[in-house]
Amino acid sequence: MIPQTVIDQDIKKWIAEDISYWDVTANLLPAAQAKGKIFTKQEGIIAGLNIFKRVFDLLGTQVDLLVEEGNIVKNKTPVATVKGPIANLLQGERLALNLLGRMSGIATHTAKMIDVVKKSNPSIRICATRKTVPGLGKYDKYSVVLGGGDTHRFNLSDMVLLKENHLKMFKSITESITLAKAKTSFSKKIEIEVQNEEQALEASEAGADIIMLDNFSPVQAKLTISKIREINANILIELSGNINIGNIENYVIDGVDLISSGSLTHSVRNFDFTMLIE
Amino acid sequence: MIPQTVIDQDIKKWIAEDISYWDVTANLLPAAQAKGKIFTKQEGIIAGLNIFKRVFDLLGTQVDLLVEEGNIVKNKTPVATVKGPIANLLQGERLALNLLGRMSGIATHTAKMIDVVKKSNPSIRICATRKTVPGLGKYDKYSVVLGGGDTHRFNLSDMVLLKENHLKMFKSITESITLAKAKTSFSKKIEIEVQNEEQALEASEAGADIIMLDNFSPVQAKLTISKIREINANILIELSGNINIGNIENYVIDGVDLISSGSLTHSVRNFDFTMLIE
Amino acid sequence: MIPQTVIDQDIKKWIAEDISYWDVTANLLPAAQAKGKIFTKQEGIIAGLNIFKRVFDLLGTQVDLLVEEGNIVKNKTPVATVKGPIANLLQGERLALNLLGRMSGIATHTAKMIDVVKKSNPSIRICATRKTVPGLGKYDKYSVVLGGGDTHRFNLSDMVLLKENHLKMFKSITESITLAKAKTSFSKKIEIEVQNEEQALEASEAGADIIMLDNFSPVQAKLTISKIREINANILIELSGNINIGNIENYVIDGVDLISSGSLTHSVRNFDFTMLIE
Amino acid sequence: MIPQTVIDQDIKKWIAEDISYWDVTANLLPAAQAKGKIFTKQEGIIAGLNIFKRVFDLLGTQVDLLVEEGNIVKNKTPVATVKGPIANLLQGERLALNLLGRMSGIATHTAKMIDVVKKSNPSIRICATRKTVPGLGKYDKYSVVLGGGDTHRFNLSDMVLLKENHLKMFKSITESITLAKAKTSFSKKIEIEVQNEEQALEASEAGADIIMLDNFSPVQAKLTISKIREINANILIELSGNINIGNIENYVIDGVDLISSGSLTHSVRNFDFTMLIE
Amino acid sequence: MIPQTVIDQDIKKWIAEDISYWDVTANLLPAAQAKGKIFTKQEGIIAGLNIFKRVFDLLGTQVDLLVEEGNIVKNKTPVATVKGPIANLLQGERLALNLLGRMSGIATHTAKMIDVVKKSNPSIRICATRKTVPGLGKYDKYSVVLGGGDTHRFNLSDMVLLKENHLKMFKSITESITLAKAKTSFSKKIEIEVQNEEQALEASEAGADIIMLDNFSPVQAKLTISKIREINANILIELSGNINIGNIENYVIDGVDLISSGSLTHSVRNFDFTMLIE
Amino acid sequence: MIPQTVIDQDIKKWIAEDISYWDVTANLLPAAQAKGKIFTKQEGIIAGLNIFKRVFDLLGTQVDLLVEEGNIVKNKTPVATVKGPIANLLQGERLALNLLGRMSGIATHTAKMIDVVKKSNPSIRICATRKTVPGLGKYDKYSVVLGGGDTHRFNLSDMVLLKENHLKMFKSITESITLAKAKTSFSKKIEIEVQNEEQALEASEAGADIIMLDNFSPVQAKLTISKIREINANILIELSGNINIGNIENYVIDGVDLISSGSLTHSVRNFDFTMLIE
């Protein structure tokens, strides 16, 4: 989905980062051809195969992918073979696996959160935040999508999101939303983060597209949502604030559309792969 | 330690990533000055303060740091204040905290592993690997240092490290080390990863600077180390292979110099901070 | 609105483009200080003052702005003074005025189209398209905003816009919109371009956020809009297709929310300025 | 003529500008192959075909060009076909046409001005200025060449051009030209802009290579040119200052070598093309 | 002369090249202020002071220049002092001196060649070629200017220079020059490289601006020049082809305007400086 | 050895530097195919063939290499043929030869110094310094390797090297080395530059990995080395300080491991090649 020209530019920078002069170890190797096979060392969702492949392509080796992007894979599954000069294979291994490991880790974790939610309310979307790693924003968001999640806004240019700190500069929630509607392109949605029921209801009246209930307890959330729904049946409702795999079950409430969690991208657990040279 | 010109170039790219056009929310704010205060929401080691500060500097706001790089900080500690136009404060917040959160997360985790080791063998160094996030290699390594750890080699140009996949291309371990010494600059150390005792002893005889015992059980490691030490008292010995905070205690063995762990940088737990506008 | 770090990176590239080695004319000048004054040579809306100023800032000269961004200015109005080494003033002149001229030209033309519309239907927004100059997208869009217009989507990542060529790949309009809603982040709006009334009504039923009537005659548009409004009072309706300053009057129809025109940015008439050295 | 490596770097940046994350609309399309055909919607000179082609090449689609660079094309002429994945075709369409439209617009307008001049004095060259769009300087100049015009100097490093504002720093025109000849490489020509006959004659005596008569009326120009020619038959004479398609006829004077017009590049009228998916 | 924004971008890249992670030696130093003084270790022309200064500026230290750009300096002359954190001083030292050493080396060598020529024919210009170091073209050319030389054309976009290999593609020298005049902007000069007298005379008749006598012996050159001068007194005549400090004396011939030498930039002798910390 | 993606990025920048707009001479050539052959014009070691080849590859021409990297070649040896459009061949010629000439010049000079040393002590390594050309560090170092030399540390991140100016900040040599061992990664070697015998012996006792005897006379060096060897037989000993091809013979002393010389890279003598179009 990310344009290949963009991916390639990134990979070239990352190769230069990892091989600032030349690979003093690969430099000792004979000019031999070899074949490597990449295996999973755990189960989960595989994500980032195309980025993984481009690393090896750009290093002059050939990749065959054995699974498909976004698939569920079991432990010890072969995911790809790579052929080419042994020096090039070993130069690309770590970079390629770092990317595949992070992206699959994000996708796998996203899928786990969705699994919890799905049981009681399959229409809730699990969403990322902007708590991504600098420089990897688009890869982190794409991994969330492959895991079945929603990107939320890409960045600060993508949607209006009035948070608690913004609201301090306005007389009222109504004023902030009215201004947002007047000054923002029709092409943008307007979301507002609220701290309590009163704010939530004012925001609903004022015509926000999405309301984020920030740090609401499940009980509070339930009450507030039912009142919002009386005002507007179509407004999107998001829950946010330290919701993670450990507690998300409590937030699977009727009427919730979205649950966002920074942990999807800020505290990634690497997906473990290994490359064996045959 | 990382040159400020380099940090600034990175931050400029990351600002452009997060504000690809303009911040459609900040755009609604009045041209008012404000003051923000950043607090910890957990305890640990703070790392990345200068990078955090440069984000705000480059956005035209003023930062006062209230703690020192590498310090242990308690929960709810104020770590910095930022003053300037409210729009600029809020534009920098997420990027600055993403960096501070990741770097402090790495440093804190490194320190925890060191704490375990220190009790019985304070001379062992806890080392990072190249399992860093692409584009953030130097920041990840620097965070490990702030947590008290060792960077290990920076990248593929930094030291010879003959791993299992490399060794398949040589007749013997001795041949590989002999070649490495002949073809590599005097300025580089030569490390070799071994899978068993026999290899370890051959590598010691052949004159490697460092021997990595890969995936050795604690018992195996203990036996092998004592035999290596009979050959060479000064060679550095590294343990590696799925060692993490949960099992590191078992690897604190006499004669070990280094323990490396990919988990320091590939599965980072974000350090939680918050910014309050006063 | 565009981050200053981004503007500065662009300007540095443009300076390097215009002075690939050194300025062989400025090189003849004495090391004298001078003062330049920039005047309008026509009337209109001024746009791009901050970008203009950064060109001179980065060349080591001081700018005082005499008017405000987005103001209406008469012919022969002094808009800024610049002080500094004469060589630097003259090196920046053309680049600074090329930017100010293009941006003010866009803003002025946008305002003219709004003036026409405003008389009979002040709630219609005049919108840009993606027919911007490569490399200047954000500056072109920002100029439209300063002229009172709407950016429309920034780029291909910003909103779903299903056009005639996309629709050929779907069985029906309904299918395309249903898929878009399912596969796209909640944070994005969904717009569809239609060629006739039937499509327009299907799209309205299917739940698009915005419907673009492409190349509808004013009469057709009027009829179709009234039928759309029966289905959905809140859907946004956009008119598009060779609408320009010469014919826009015909498209100021009740119920229209948006009129977009590529001419705002693809056929810019430069706003004329001159710099006099005192 | 512009090196392909340079064009490709530019296009990659422009793709990244237009698809900052991924194309949320193309993302909905099936993985189908398609064929697009690009048609003119007006007549004129076609320019920029190779740049147009590289956009699609870099997006992984195949282009066949049906006309030749610089040709005169009628309305409704097919100029190229593009084959490949439908998503890639539609991602490249706007960028490719924005470039082709601007470049062909410039070439067509240049050719129109030449047509006027050619009738009475075919040896006059129509020249661009540095009033180009930042970042597109070389494309704008190349378009002028394809329309039959002359680039004038590429940028500030390319030729000495002493303008009115420069001359204020010298005691006399003679002094400025003498200095320019002494301090400038033999490889550079020296041009001087003059405001009246007296200056023109002094410049001719002093040995300038080119004299620009700035804002001279046709009558003044005629008189001055005949006097310059008495001094030096070979000096090049340029007319400049608000000369455009509307008034150029008045400036087609005997003895004029060059007429320059900022309008060629600062107020471009887009050449209209359309792409149809078959 | 080179824009400071351009110099700064280059220096930032070079700092990143020399400190790819961080300076592991400077990292050991206390946070102390220090003062360094830079001395010449030979005599010659100093060139590159501003570039030298910007290295230290960008590293956060303060430079005072004690001599002026282009001056003749004796051995053991203090040329600058630098104050600031000791770590920053030592990080900048090598990069700053590498630049100053190369640039002063070029300027000094250029001046030596001019000294030889000046005795018998002070009007001959000593010229550089395009045999510069990739990436340093503008710095190499600027150094030649500071040594009193002429840049010759900056690059391939700067002037037409028809060399022996180009001429193989034309029927005659006359054809090539006629075409060059017709197809090239009026703003460019046209030079032609010739291998013998016959070609030289044909080129003179055909109206080249400059004729390069390539690898002519001094005797041949003398004869040919007198015949060229009979045809055209103003045409510039350049001698080229393995002319260097050792043999240039033989080429100081009446009627020669230019002598170019690749050795000025392709075989630079470094100018020796040292920095002492006080 | 240097990654091809890195080489390609560099070459693209260098092409853009040499052809900032377009090649105004090549632009006159017909669209003909041609074949060029590159010959040596001297004897020596050839270095940089792959970089040379990539220049032509990226310009769309085909190269056949006729010799191998690092070979000794005689005068008038054909080293490569290049086929393709004549315009592209001539555009690449100078850049390709500038690179090949510099790199082969460095390799050839390195080999000459080694030849001198080899006669009496073949185990001494001839080493480069950081006195490389900014932007070409990795190419300069690689050329030294191809000539048979040692790169020494790549850059400031590569090894600890405590020089005279660093030592002023420490109480003693012992303190500096102790600190370096404690604060630096195990993966780095520690070298110290000493000015006299006393310092050399202290450094040996303190456990430096390498001792550089700076500006020692051959007699002093001999004496000091024998005393160092009594303390530590394995420590590496480097001689440095104005050692060059003219005086290196005097420094070929028993017990010396390394001789470094800035002249290898700061005062390169270009290796002469020529390209003939057939």
Coordinates of N, CA and C in Angstrom, one line a residue, chain E residues 38-47 49 66-80 100 104 108 271-273:
Chain E
I38 N 44.8 27.8 15.6 CA 45.2 27.1 14.4 C 46.4 27.9 13.8
F39 N 47.4 27.2 13.4 CA 48.6 27.8 12.8 C 48.9 27.1 11.5
T40 N 49.5 27.9 10.6 CA 50.1 27.3 9.4 C 51.3 26.6 9.7
K41 N 51.6 25.6 8.9 CA 52.9 24.9 9.0 C 53.7 25.0 7.7
Q42 N 53.3 26.0 6.9 CA 54.0 26.3 5.6 C 53.5 27.6 5.2
E43 N 54.1 28.1 4.1 CA 53.5 29.4 3.6 C 52.7 29.2 2.3
G44 N 51.9 30.2 2.0 CA 51.0 30.0 0.8 C 49.8 31.0 0.9
I45 N 48.8 30.6 0.1 CA 47.6 31.4 0.1 C 46.5 30.7 1.0
I46 N 45.9 31.4 1.8 CA 44.8 30.8 2.7 C 43.5 30.9 2.0
A47 N 42.8 29.8 2.0 CA 41.5 29.7 1.3 C 40.5 28.8 2.0
L49 N 38.4 30.0 4.6 CA 38.2 30.3 6.0 C 36.8 30.3 6.4
L66 N 41.9 35.3 12.1 CA 43.0 36.3 12.3 C 43.7 36.7 11.0
V67 N 43.3 36.1 9.9 CA 43.8 36.5 8.6 C 42.6 36.6 7.7
E68 N 42.8 37.1 6.5 CA 41.7 37.3 5.6 C 41.8 36.3 4.4
E69 N 40.7 35.9 4.0 CA 40.5 35.0 2.8 C 41.4 35.4 1.7
G70 N 42.2 34.5 1.1 CA 42.9 34.9 -0.1 C 44.3 35.5 0.2
N71 N 44.6 35.8 1.5 CA 45.9 36.4 1.9 C 47.0 35.4 1.7
I72 N 48.2 36.0 1.5 CA 49.4 35.2 1.5 C 49.8 35.1 3.0
V73 N 50.0 33.9 3.5 CA 50.4 33.8 4.9 C 51.8 33.0 5.0
K74 N 52.6 33.4 6.0 CA 53.9 32.8 6.2 C 53.7 31.5 7.0
N75 N 54.7 30.8 7.1 CA 54.7 29.6 8.0 C 54.6 30.1 9.4
K76 N 53.9 29.3 10.3 CA 53.7 29.5 11.7 C 52.8 30.7 12.0
T77 N 52.0 31.1 11.0 CA 51.1 32.2 11.2 C 49.8 31.7 11.9
P78 N 49.4 32.3 13.0 CA 48.1 32.0 13.6 C 47.0 32.4 12.7
V79 N 46.1 31.6 12.3 CA 45.0 32.0 11.4 C 43.6 32.1 12.0
A80 N 43.5 31.4 13.2 CA 42.2 31.5 13.8 C 42.3 31.0 15.2
L100 N 40.1 23.3 5.0 CA 41.0 24.4 4.9 C 42.3 24.0 4.2
S104 N 43.2 25.6 0.7 CA 44.4 26.5 0.6 C 45.5 25.8 -0.2
T108 N 47.1 27.9 -3.2 CA 48.5 28.1 -3.2 C 49.2 27.6 -4.5
F271 N 47.6 21.7 2.2 CA 48.3 22.8 2.9 C 48.3 22.4 4.4
D272 N 49.4 22.5 5.0 CA 49.5 21.9 6.4 C 49.2 22.9 7.5
F273 N 48.2 22.6 8.3 CA 47.9 23.4 9.5 C 47.9 22.5 10.7

